[in-house]
PDB file of C-alpha atoms and ligand atoms in Angstrom:
ATOM      1  CA  UNK A 261      95.325  77.020  70.455  1.00 83.00           C
ATOM      2  CA  UNK A 262      96.415  77.784  74.048  1.00 86.00           C
ATOM      3  CA  UNK A 263      96.811  81.507  73.336  1.00 90.00           C
ATOM      4  CA  UNK A 264      93.367  81.631  71.675  1.00 94.00           C
ATOM      5  CA  UNK A 265      91.741  80.058  74.744  1.00 97.00           C
ATOM      6  CA  UNK A 266      92.980  82.895  76.951  1.00 98.00           C
ATOM      7  CA  UNK A 267      92.538  85.721  74.424  1.00 98.00           C
ATOM      8  CA  UNK A 268      90.162  88.592  75.245  1.00 98.00           C
ATOM      9  CA  UNK A 269      90.712  90.681  72.113  1.00 98.00           C
ATOM     10  CA  UNK A 270      87.461  92.452  71.194  1.00 98.00           C
ATOM     11  CA  UNK A 271      85.969  92.033  74.682  1.00 98.00           C
ATOM     12  CA  UNK A 272      85.137  94.862  77.064  1.00 98.00           C
ATOM     13  CA  UNK A 273      85.797  94.151  80.744  1.00 99.00           C
ATOM     14  CA  UNK A 274      84.483  96.333  83.566  1.00 99.00           C
ATOM     15  CA  UNK A 275      86.242  96.047  86.912  1.00 99.00           C
ATOM     16  CA  UNK A 276      84.681  97.637  89.989  1.00 99.00           C
ATOM     17  CA  UNK A 277      87.252  98.916  92.463  1.00 98.00           C
ATOM     18  CA  UNK A 278      89.637  98.737  89.518  1.00 98.00           C
ATOM     19  CA  UNK A 279      91.972 101.537  90.592  1.00 98.00           C
ATOM     20  CA  UNK A 280      93.558  99.916  93.626  1.00 98.00           C
ATOM     21  CA  UNK A 281      94.706  96.616  95.135  1.00 98.00           C
ATOM     22  CA  UNK A 282      93.386  93.402  93.633  1.00 98.00           C
ATOM     23  CA  UNK A 283      91.107  95.259  91.199  1.00 98.00           C
ATOM     24  CA  UNK A 284      94.118  97.033  89.721  1.00 98.00           C
ATOM     25  CA  UNK A 285      95.787  93.652  89.205  1.00 98.00           C
ATOM     26  CA  UNK A 286      92.655  92.181  87.564  1.00 98.00           C
ATOM     27  CA  UNK A 287      92.535  95.180  85.194  1.00 98.00           C
ATOM     28  CA  UNK A 288      96.204  94.835  84.235  1.00 98.00           C
ATOM     29  CA  UNK A 289      95.813  91.096  83.604  1.00 98.00           C
ATOM     30  CA  UNK A 290      92.645  91.398  81.499  1.00 98.00           C
ATOM     31  CA  UNK A 291      94.161  94.250  79.472  1.00 98.00           C
ATOM     32  CA  UNK A 292      97.272  92.138  78.827  1.00 98.00           C
ATOM     33  CA  UNK A 293      94.958  89.410  77.490  1.00 98.00           C
ATOM     34  CA  UNK A 294      93.622  91.941  74.961  1.00 98.00           C
ATOM     35  CA  UNK A 295      90.444  93.264  76.619  1.00 98.00           C
ATOM     36  CA  UNK A 296      89.474  96.914  76.629  1.00 98.00           C
ATOM     37  CA  UNK A 297      89.169  97.533  80.346  1.00 99.00           C
ATOM     38  CA  UNK A 298      86.851 100.012  82.057  1.00 98.00           C
ATOM     39  CA  UNK A 299      87.805 100.835  85.627  1.00 98.00           C
ATOM     40  CA  UNK A 300      85.024 101.943  87.984  1.00 98.00           C
ATOM     41  CA  UNK A 301      84.956 103.162  91.581  1.00 98.00           C
ATOM     42  CA  UNK A 302      84.300 106.371  93.521  1.00 98.00           C
ATOM     43  CA  UNK A 303      87.851 107.836  93.550  1.00 98.00           C
ATOM     44  CA  UNK A 304      88.452 108.782  89.923  1.00 98.00           C
ATOM     45  CA  UNK A 305      92.074 109.847  90.582  1.00 98.00           C
ATOM     46  CA  UNK A 306      92.954 106.248  91.555  1.00 98.00           C
ATOM     47  CA  UNK A 307      91.197 104.909  88.448  1.00 98.00           C
ATOM     48  CA  UNK A 308      93.020 107.338  86.179  1.00 98.00           C
ATOM     49  CA  UNK A 309      96.424 106.429  87.626  1.00 98.00           C
ATOM     50  CA  UNK A 310      95.841 102.731  86.890  1.00 98.00           C
ATOM     51  CA  UNK A 311      94.382 103.482  83.456  1.00 98.00           C
ATOM     52  CA  UNK A 312      97.487 105.488  82.523  1.00 98.00           C
ATOM     53  CA  UNK A 313      99.711 102.649  83.751  1.00 98.00           C
ATOM     54  CA  UNK A 314      97.835 100.186  81.506  1.00 98.00           C
ATOM     55  CA  UNK A 315      97.869 102.550  78.518  1.00 98.00           C
ATOM     56  CA  UNK A 316     101.624 103.087  78.897  1.00 98.00           C
ATOM     57  CA  UNK A 317     102.082  99.292  78.691  1.00 98.00           C
ATOM     58  CA  UNK A 318     100.135  99.248  75.419  1.00 98.00           C
ATOM     59  CA  UNK A 319      96.715  98.282  76.838  1.00 98.00           C
ATOM     60  CA  UNK A 320      93.296  99.864  76.302  1.00 98.00           C
ATOM     61  CA  UNK A 321      91.891 101.366  79.503  1.00 98.00           C
ATOM     62  CA  UNK A 322      89.121 103.820  80.376  1.00 98.00           C
ATOM     63  CA  UNK A 323      87.577 105.064  83.617  1.00 98.00           C
ATOM     64  CA  UNK A 324      84.098 105.889  84.828  1.00 98.00           C
ATOM     65  CA  UNK A 325      82.945 106.859  88.305  1.00 98.00           C
ATOM     66  CA  UNK A 326      80.615 104.398  89.991  1.00 98.00           C
ATOM     67  CA  UNK A 327      79.239 103.919  93.491  1.00 98.00           C
ATOM     68  CA  UNK A 328      78.080 100.296  93.696  1.00 98.00           C
ATOM     69  CA  UNK A 329      75.528 101.205  96.383  1.00 98.00           C
ATOM     70  CA  UNK A 330      73.683 103.591  94.027  1.00 98.00           C
ATOM     71  CA  UNK A 331      71.694 102.084  91.141  1.00 98.00           C
ATOM     72  CA  UNK A 332      71.626 105.383  89.162  1.00 98.00           C
ATOM     73  CA  UNK A 333      75.399 105.655  89.444  1.00 98.00           C
ATOM     74  CA  UNK A 334      75.734 102.033  88.229  1.00 98.00           C
ATOM     75  CA  UNK A 335      73.485 102.665  85.194  1.00 98.00           C
ATOM     76  CA  UNK A 336      75.396 105.857  84.321  1.00 98.00           C
ATOM     77  CA  UNK A 337      78.727 104.050  84.507  1.00 98.00           C
ATOM     78  CA  UNK A 338      77.486 101.273  82.198  1.00 98.00           C
ATOM     79  CA  UNK A 339      76.180 103.903  79.754  1.00 98.00           C
ATOM     80  CA  UNK A 340      79.668 105.430  79.661  1.00 98.00           C
ATOM     81  CA  UNK A 341      81.331 102.011  79.375  1.00 98.00           C
ATOM     82  CA  UNK A 342      79.089 101.130  76.406  1.00 98.00           C
ATOM     83  CA  UNK A 343      81.013 103.692  74.316  1.00 98.00           C
ATOM     84  CA  UNK A 344      83.769 101.071  74.346  1.00 98.00           C
ATOM     85  CA  UNK A 345      81.485  98.101  73.531  1.00 97.00           C
ATOM     86  CA  UNK A 346      79.017  96.029  75.529  1.00 98.00           C
ATOM     87  CA  UNK A 347      80.605  94.828  78.738  1.00 98.00           C
ATOM     88  CA  UNK A 348      81.116  91.075  78.287  1.00 98.00           C
ATOM     89  CA  UNK A 349      83.386  90.528  81.300  1.00 99.00           C
ATOM     90  CA  UNK A 350      82.434  91.952  84.693  1.00 99.00           C
ATOM     91  CA  UNK A 351      84.689  91.688  87.725  1.00 99.00           C
ATOM     92  CA  UNK A 352      82.604  92.483  90.806  1.00 98.00           C
ATOM     93  CA  UNK A 353      85.586  93.412  92.949  1.00 98.00           C
ATOM     94  CA  UNK A 354      84.525  96.545  94.901  1.00 98.00           C
ATOM     95  CA  UNK A 355      84.399  95.851  98.605  1.00 98.00           C
ATOM     96  CA  UNK A 356      85.138  97.061 102.090  1.00 98.00           C
ATOM     97  CA  UNK A 357      86.247  95.355 105.278  1.00 96.00           C
ATOM     98  CA  UNK A 358      85.055  95.789 108.865  1.00 93.00           C
ATOM     99  CA  UNK A 359      86.494  94.223 112.009  1.00 91.00           C
ATOM    100  CA  UNK A 360      83.945  94.425 114.843  1.00 95.00           C
ATOM    101  CA  UNK A 361      83.114  91.468 117.071  1.00 96.00           C
ATOM    102  CA  UNK A 362      79.472  90.556 116.417  1.00 97.00           C
ATOM    103  CA  UNK A 363      78.468  91.598 119.945  1.00 98.00           C
ATOM    104  CA  UNK A 364      79.828  95.108 119.299  1.00 97.00           C
ATOM    105  CA  UNK A 365      78.902  95.661 115.645  1.00 97.00           C
ATOM    106  CA  UNK A 366      76.553  98.566 114.956  1.00 98.00           C
ATOM    107  CA  UNK A 367      73.663  98.345 112.526  1.00 98.00           C
ATOM    108  CA  UNK A 368      75.470 100.917 110.400  1.00 98.00           C
ATOM    109  CA  UNK A 369      78.591  98.721 110.154  1.00 97.00           C
ATOM    110  CA  UNK A 370      76.492  95.685 109.321  1.00 98.00           C
ATOM    111  CA  UNK A 371      74.490  97.522 106.639  1.00 98.00           C
ATOM    112  CA  UNK A 372      77.589  99.063 105.053  1.00 98.00           C
ATOM    113  CA  UNK A 373      79.245  95.663 104.609  1.00 98.00           C
ATOM    114  CA  UNK A 374      76.134  94.061 103.115  1.00 98.00           C
ATOM    115  CA  UNK A 375      75.235  97.086 100.943  1.00 98.00           C
ATOM    116  CA  UNK A 376      78.666  97.276  99.311  1.00 98.00           C
ATOM    117  CA  UNK A 377      79.919  93.681  99.284  1.00 98.00           C
ATOM    118  CA  UNK A 378      76.661  91.832  98.620  1.00 98.00           C
ATOM    119  CA  UNK A 379      73.807  94.078  97.459  1.00 98.00           C
ATOM    120  CA  UNK A 380      76.228  96.189  95.412  1.00 98.00           C
ATOM    121  CA  UNK A 381      77.590  93.116  93.648  1.00 99.00           C
ATOM    122  CA  UNK A 382      74.049  91.969  92.814  1.00 99.00           C
ATOM    123  CA  UNK A 383      73.039  95.401  91.465  1.00 99.00           C
ATOM    124  CA  UNK A 384      76.151  95.701  89.273  1.00 99.00           C
ATOM    125  CA  UNK A 385      75.756  92.124  87.982  1.00 99.00           C
ATOM    126  CA  UNK A 386      72.060  92.762  87.257  1.00 98.00           C
ATOM    127  CA  UNK A 387      72.927  95.857  85.205  1.00 98.00           C
ATOM    128  CA  UNK A 388      75.646  93.980  83.305  1.00 99.00           C
ATOM    129  CA  UNK A 389      73.483  90.918  82.658  1.00 99.00           C
ATOM    130  CA  UNK A 390      70.512  93.011  81.486  1.00 98.00           C
ATOM    131  CA  UNK A 391      72.720  94.582  78.808  1.00 98.00           C
ATOM    132  CA  UNK A 392      74.378  91.266  77.863  1.00 98.00           C
ATOM    133  CA  UNK A 393      70.931  89.709  77.401  1.00 98.00           C
ATOM    134  CA  UNK A 394      69.551  92.692  75.428  1.00 98.00           C
ATOM    135  CA  UNK A 395      72.566  92.684  73.094  1.00 98.00           C
ATOM    136  CA  UNK A 396      72.656  88.855  72.898  1.00 98.00           C
ATOM    137  CA  UNK A 397      76.375  88.754  73.613  1.00 98.00           C
ATOM    138  CA  UNK A 398      76.644  86.453  76.645  1.00 98.00           C
ATOM    139  CA  UNK A 399      79.485  87.051  79.028  1.00 98.00           C
ATOM    140  CA  UNK A 400      81.393  86.185  82.163  1.00 99.00           C
ATOM    141  CA  UNK A 401      80.744  87.637  85.604  1.00 99.00           C
ATOM    142  CA  UNK A 402      83.362  87.080  88.295  1.00 99.00           C
ATOM    143  CA  UNK A 403      82.503  87.891  91.896  1.00 99.00           C
ATOM    144  CA  UNK A 404      85.407  88.523  94.256  1.00 99.00           C
ATOM    145  CA  UNK A 405      84.408  86.808  97.476  1.00 98.00           C
ATOM    146  CA  UNK A 406      86.939  85.731 100.136  1.00 98.00           C
ATOM    147  CA  UNK A 407      88.313  82.683 101.920  1.00 97.00           C
ATOM    148  CA  UNK A 408      86.215  84.150 104.751  1.00 97.00           C
ATOM    149  CA  UNK A 409      83.121  83.334 102.670  1.00 97.00           C
ATOM    150  CA  UNK A 410      83.444  79.713 103.807  1.00 96.00           C
ATOM    151  CA  UNK A 411      85.657  79.943 106.916  1.00 93.00           C
ATOM    152  CA  UNK A 412      85.296  82.284 109.887  1.00 90.00           C
ATOM    153  CA  UNK A 413      87.706  84.369 111.879  1.00 90.00           C
ATOM    154  CA  UNK A 414      86.738  86.244 115.054  1.00 93.00           C
ATOM    155  CA  UNK A 415      86.015  89.908 114.405  1.00 94.00           C
ATOM    156  CA  UNK A 416      85.044  89.520 110.751  1.00 94.00           C
ATOM    157  CA  UNK A 417      81.336  88.586 111.131  1.00 97.00           C
ATOM    158  CA  UNK A 418      79.642  91.264 108.969  1.00 98.00           C
ATOM    159  CA  UNK A 419      82.337  91.020 106.270  1.00 97.00           C
ATOM    160  CA  UNK A 420      82.461  87.204 106.235  1.00 98.00           C
ATOM    161  CA  UNK A 421      78.661  87.006 106.103  1.00 98.00           C
ATOM    162  CA  UNK A 422      78.552  89.344 103.092  1.00 98.00           C
ATOM    163  CA  UNK A 423      81.193  87.234 101.321  1.00 98.00           C
ATOM    164  CA  UNK A 424      79.334  83.981 102.131  1.00 98.00           C
ATOM    165  CA  UNK A 425      76.191  85.539 100.671  1.00 98.00           C
ATOM    166  CA  UNK A 426      78.145  86.481  97.560  1.00 98.00           C
ATOM    167  CA  UNK A 427      79.061  82.819  96.990  1.00 98.00           C
ATOM    168  CA  UNK A 428      75.400  81.808  97.129  1.00 98.00           C
ATOM    169  CA  UNK A 429      74.423  84.762  94.927  1.00 98.00           C
ATOM    170  CA  UNK A 430      77.014  83.507  92.428  1.00 99.00           C
ATOM    171  CA  UNK A 431      75.256  80.139  92.229  1.00 98.00           C
ATOM    172  CA  UNK A 432      71.815  81.738  91.898  1.00 98.00           C
ATOM    173  CA  UNK A 433      72.859  84.004  89.049  1.00 99.00           C
ATOM    174  CA  UNK A 434      74.734  81.134  87.355  1.00 99.00           C
ATOM    175  CA  UNK A 435      71.618  78.967  87.315  1.00 98.00           C
ATOM    176  CA  UNK A 436      69.262  81.721  86.142  1.00 98.00           C
ATOM    177  CA  UNK A 437      71.519  83.268  83.480  1.00 99.00           C
ATOM    178  CA  UNK A 438      73.150  80.181  81.915  1.00 98.00           C
ATOM    179  CA  UNK A 439      70.411  80.135  79.261  1.00 98.00           C
ATOM    180  CA  UNK A 440      71.654  83.537  78.044  1.00 98.00           C
ATOM    181  CA  UNK A 441      75.253  82.379  77.678  1.00 98.00           C
ATOM    182  CA  UNK A 442      76.292  84.198  80.836  1.00 99.00           C
ATOM    183  CA  UNK A 443      78.672  82.387  83.181  1.00 99.00           C
ATOM    184  CA  UNK A 444      78.929  83.501  86.812  1.00 99.00           C
ATOM    185  CA  UNK A 445      81.784  82.341  89.021  1.00 99.00           C
ATOM    186  CA  UNK A 446      83.654  83.514  92.111  1.00 99.00           C
ATOM    187  CA  UNK A 447      87.218  83.844  93.302  1.00 99.00           C
ATOM    188  CA  UNK A 448      87.913  83.426  97.018  1.00 98.00           C
ATOM    189  CA  UNK A 449      91.248  85.089  97.784  1.00 98.00           C
ATOM    190  CA  UNK A 450      93.092  84.475 101.030  1.00 98.00           C
ATOM    191  CA  UNK A 451      95.179  87.351 102.415  1.00 97.00           C
ATOM    192  CA  UNK A 452      96.882  89.897 100.126  1.00 98.00           C
ATOM    193  CA  UNK A 453      98.503  93.172 101.193  1.00 98.00           C
ATOM    194  CA  UNK A 454      96.125  95.961 100.105  1.00 98.00           C
ATOM    195  CA  UNK A 455      94.547  99.069 101.640  1.00 96.00           C
ATOM    196  CA  UNK A 456      91.607  96.897 102.709  1.00 95.00           C
ATOM    197  CA  UNK A 457      93.656  94.249 104.514  1.00 95.00           C
ATOM    198  CA  UNK A 458      96.734  96.112 105.759  1.00 95.00           C
ATOM    199  CA  UNK A 459      95.262  97.313 109.074  1.00 92.00           C
ATOM    200  CA  UNK A 460      94.749  93.684 110.131  1.00 92.00           C
ATOM    201  CA  UNK A 461      97.897  92.311 108.484  1.00 94.00           C
ATOM    202  CA  UNK A 462     100.106  94.835 110.284  1.00 95.00           C
ATOM    203  CA  UNK A 463      98.594  93.997 113.699  1.00 93.00           C
ATOM    204  CA  UNK A 464     100.124  91.332 115.990  1.00 94.00           C
ATOM    205  CA  UNK A 465      97.189  88.896 115.376  1.00 91.00           C
ATOM    206  CA  UNK A 466      97.633  89.521 111.658  1.00 93.00           C
ATOM    207  CA  UNK A 467     101.349  88.732 111.727  1.00 95.00           C
ATOM    208  CA  UNK A 468     100.680  85.579 113.777  1.00 94.00           C
ATOM    209  CA  UNK A 469      97.989  84.530 111.300  1.00 93.00           C
ATOM    210  CA  UNK A 470     100.359  84.726 108.318  1.00 95.00           C
ATOM    211  CA  UNK A 471     102.582  82.117 110.018  1.00 94.00           C
ATOM    212  CA  UNK A 472      99.629  79.702 110.070  1.00 94.00           C
ATOM    213  CA  UNK A 473      99.132  79.860 106.277  1.00 96.00           C
ATOM    214  CA  UNK A 474     100.575  76.597 104.885  1.00 96.00           C
ATOM    215  CA  UNK A 475     102.650  78.530 102.316  1.00 97.00           C
ATOM    216  CA  UNK A 476     103.717  80.868 105.197  1.00 96.00           C
ATOM    217  CA  UNK A 477     103.277  84.018 103.137  1.00 97.00           C
ATOM    218  CA  UNK A 478     100.687  86.462 101.869  1.00 98.00           C
ATOM    219  CA  UNK A 479      99.524  86.169  98.279  1.00 98.00           C
ATOM    220  CA  UNK A 480     101.266  88.261  95.627  1.00 98.00           C
ATOM    221  CA  UNK A 481      98.704  90.187  93.578  1.00 98.00           C
ATOM    222  CA  UNK A 482      99.944  88.375  90.434  1.00 98.00           C
ATOM    223  CA  UNK A 483      98.961  85.052  92.052  1.00 98.00           C
ATOM    224  CA  UNK A 484      95.340  85.887  91.121  1.00 98.00           C
ATOM    225  CA  UNK A 485      96.016  86.318  87.404  1.00 98.00           C
ATOM    226  CA  UNK A 486      95.589  82.632  86.496  1.00 98.00           C
ATOM    227  CA  UNK A 487      92.197  82.382  88.177  1.00 98.00           C
ATOM    228  CA  UNK A 488      90.796  85.582  86.644  1.00 98.00           C
ATOM    229  CA  UNK A 489      92.009  84.598  83.163  1.00 98.00           C
ATOM    230  CA  UNK A 490      90.517  81.111  83.412  1.00 98.00           C
ATOM    231  CA  UNK A 491      87.117  82.453  84.462  1.00 98.00           C
ATOM    232  CA  UNK A 492      87.057  85.419  82.059  1.00 99.00           C
ATOM    233  CA  UNK A 493      87.999  83.555  78.885  1.00 98.00           C
ATOM    234  CA  UNK A 494      86.924  80.642  76.681  1.00 98.00           C
ATOM    235  CA  UNK A 495      89.300  78.508  78.748  1.00 98.00           C
ATOM    236  CA  UNK A 496      86.547  78.467  81.389  1.00 98.00           C
ATOM    237  CA  UNK A 497      83.666  77.968  78.934  1.00 98.00           C
ATOM    238  CA  UNK A 498      82.089  75.031  80.854  1.00 98.00           C
ATOM    239  CA  UNK A 499      82.560  76.574  84.312  1.00 98.00           C
ATOM    240  CA  UNK A 500      79.673  78.337  85.976  1.00 98.00           C
ATOM    241  CA  UNK A 501      78.489  78.685  89.570  1.00 98.00           C
ATOM    242  CA  UNK A 502      81.864  77.635  90.922  1.00 98.00           C
ATOM    243  CA  UNK A 503      84.508  79.205  93.171  1.00 98.00           C
ATOM    244  CA  UNK A 504      88.272  79.190  92.774  1.00 98.00           C
ATOM    245  CA  UNK A 505      90.118  79.587  96.070  1.00 98.00           C
ATOM    246  CA  UNK A 506      93.537  81.307  95.904  1.00 98.00           C
ATOM    247  CA  UNK A 507      94.837  81.317  99.461  1.00 98.00           C
ATOM    248  CA  UNK A 508      98.112  79.394  99.849  1.00 97.00           C
ATOM    249  CA  UNK A 509      96.177  76.555 101.528  1.00 97.00           C
ATOM    250  CA  UNK A 510      94.883  78.831 104.317  1.00 95.00           C
ATOM    251  CA  UNK A 511      91.258  77.730 104.346  1.00 93.00           C
ATOM    252  CA  UNK A 512      92.010  74.006 104.516  1.00 92.00           C
ATOM    253  CA  UNK A 513      94.400  74.414 107.453  1.00 85.00           C
ATOM    254  CA  UNK A 514      92.211  75.309 110.414  1.00 61.00           C
ATOM    255  CA  UNK A 515      94.041  73.158 113.003  1.00 52.00           C
TER     256      UNK A 515
HETATM  257  N1  NAP B  12      93.169  91.982 100.264  1.00 92.81           N
HETATM  258  C1  NAP B  12      92.727  90.830 100.696  1.00 92.81           C
HETATM  259  O1  NAP B  12      93.424  90.151 101.464  1.00 92.81           O
HETATM  260  C2  NAP B  12      91.405  90.289 100.223  1.00 92.81           C
HETATM  261  C3  NAP B  12      91.069  88.977 100.575  1.00 92.81           C
HETATM  262  C4  NAP B  12      89.857  88.454 100.161  1.00 92.81           C
HETATM  263  C5  NAP B  12      89.005  89.220  99.407  1.00 92.81           C
HETATM  264  N2  NAP B  12      89.343  90.497  99.080  1.00 92.81           N
HETATM  265  C6  NAP B  12      88.392  91.275  98.292  1.00 92.81           C
HETATM  266  O2  NAP B  12      89.043  91.861  97.196  1.00 92.81           O
HETATM  267  C7  NAP B  12      88.304  93.004  96.772  1.00 92.81           C
HETATM  268  C8  NAP B  12      89.282  94.151  96.536  1.00 92.81           C
HETATM  269  O3  NAP B  12      89.823  94.573  97.775  1.00 92.81           O
HETATM  270  P1  NAP B  12      91.351  94.985  97.963  1.00 92.81           P
HETATM  271  O4  NAP B  12      91.903  94.080  98.993  1.00 92.81           O
HETATM  272  O5  NAP B  12      92.009  95.112  96.658  1.00 92.81           O
HETATM  273  O6  NAP B  12      91.205  96.403  98.687  1.00 92.81           O
HETATM  274  P2  NAP B  12      91.127  97.901  98.127  1.00 92.81           P
HETATM  275  O7  NAP B  12      92.372  98.272  97.426  1.00 92.81           O
HETATM  276  O8  NAP B  12      90.681  98.724  99.294  1.00 92.81           O
HETATM  277  O9  NAP B  12      89.981  97.810  97.032  1.00 92.81           O
HETATM  278  C9  NAP B  12      88.623  97.997  97.290  1.00 92.81           C
HETATM  279  C10 NAP B  12      88.064  98.794  96.134  1.00 92.81           C
HETATM  280  O10 NAP B  12      86.660  98.842  96.232  1.00 92.81           O
HETATM  281  C11 NAP B  12      86.259 100.131  95.842  1.00 92.81           C
HETATM  282  N3  NAP B  12      84.973 100.427  96.488  1.00 92.81           N
HETATM  283  C12 NAP B  12      84.673 100.377  97.802  1.00 92.81           C
HETATM  284  N4  NAP B  12      83.413 100.785  98.010  1.00 92.81           N
HETATM  285  C13 NAP B  12      82.912 101.109  96.778  1.00 92.81           C
HETATM  286  C14 NAP B  12      81.671 101.621  96.325  1.00 92.81           C
HETATM  287  N5  NAP B  12      80.659 101.899  97.178  1.00 92.81           N
HETATM  288  N6  NAP B  12      81.502 101.808  95.005  1.00 92.81           N
HETATM  289  C15 NAP B  12      82.501 101.540  94.131  1.00 92.81           C
HETATM  290  N7  NAP B  12      83.700 101.067  94.497  1.00 92.81           N
HETATM  291  C16 NAP B  12      83.903 100.866  95.805  1.00 92.81           C
HETATM  292  C17 NAP B  12      87.349 101.069  96.316  1.00 92.81           C
HETATM  293  O11 NAP B  12      87.424 102.243  95.502  1.00 92.81           O
HETATM  294  P3  NAP B  12      86.777 103.647  95.953  1.00 92.81           P
HETATM  295  O12 NAP B  12      87.001 103.788  97.432  1.00 92.81           O
HETATM  296  O13 NAP B  12      87.519 104.648  95.142  1.00 92.81           O
HETATM  297  O14 NAP B  12      85.336 103.589  95.588  1.00 92.81           O
HETATM  298  C18 NAP B  12      88.589 100.224  96.107  1.00 92.81           C
HETATM  299  O15 NAP B  12      89.177 100.471  94.847  1.00 92.81           O
HETATM  300  C19 NAP B  12      87.271  93.283  97.876  1.00 92.81           C
HETATM  301  O16 NAP B  12      86.006  92.820  97.468  1.00 92.81           O
HETATM  302  C20 NAP B  12      87.776  92.449  99.035  1.00 92.81           C
HETATM  303  O17 NAP B  12      86.753  92.065  99.914  1.00 92.81           O
HETATM  304  C21 NAP B  12      90.527  91.051  99.471  1.00 92.81           C
END
């Protein structure tokens, strides 16, 4: 019974940004649960390296190039992914970070954060949901937001705003798509060592910040596996429009 609840055999899961960092971990976890995983991002070499790693562990993994800021590229990637079945699990994980103070941020920096982290997530989810609805398969969409989607830290304004928007987008899509059997939820990670976060984490303010996390450590990538499995599988069947925070207590400890 417990194993069945968390089983993804026969499901196809597409993970954006699936070649590196947290996306790589999500792909490994979903493949271990039995899903055929399709990894998508711009750097195909990174995708292929992760796909090979999953295949060598006995999982089913494929790659397709996708730029989440380009609707044609998104449609092409989903066409390729459909060779492996209709995508029934989408992890909207692609993202970028920026660190300007709001008084210094350029329009270009602002637009880049919103276009990738927020508009990109909406466009990819829209493509996935359109196909889930057409094929009457339902599905689970998981948006990777951030603890900064509800809290704020100086110098993260454009990024934090995009991640806050993603939480509201999650609720909007959950309400509109529930009737089609599509669940939409979010994960809000705290700090994890990845290419995206390392510049800040290796700075003096970054090192000082880690000491203020109640668990006094960064997250291990594997610490996200429980949340992604719960939201992707039947175990989370009555969950939609919600957010799971995985941050070692960081966002409740602002004092
Ligand atoms: N690490 C943390 O502490 C932390 C905390 C909270 C939330 N997050 C979120 O977790 C997600 C993954 O980040 P990460 O920390 O694992 O960093 P990462 O390794 O840099 O992953 C980001 C991924 O997004 C992909 N990406 C960026 N722009 C893209 C685009 N236009 N089209 C397609 N893919 C694109 C990148 O691949 P390509 O460059 O090859 O396209 C890369 O694989 C992000 O949404 C991030 O905001 C991370």
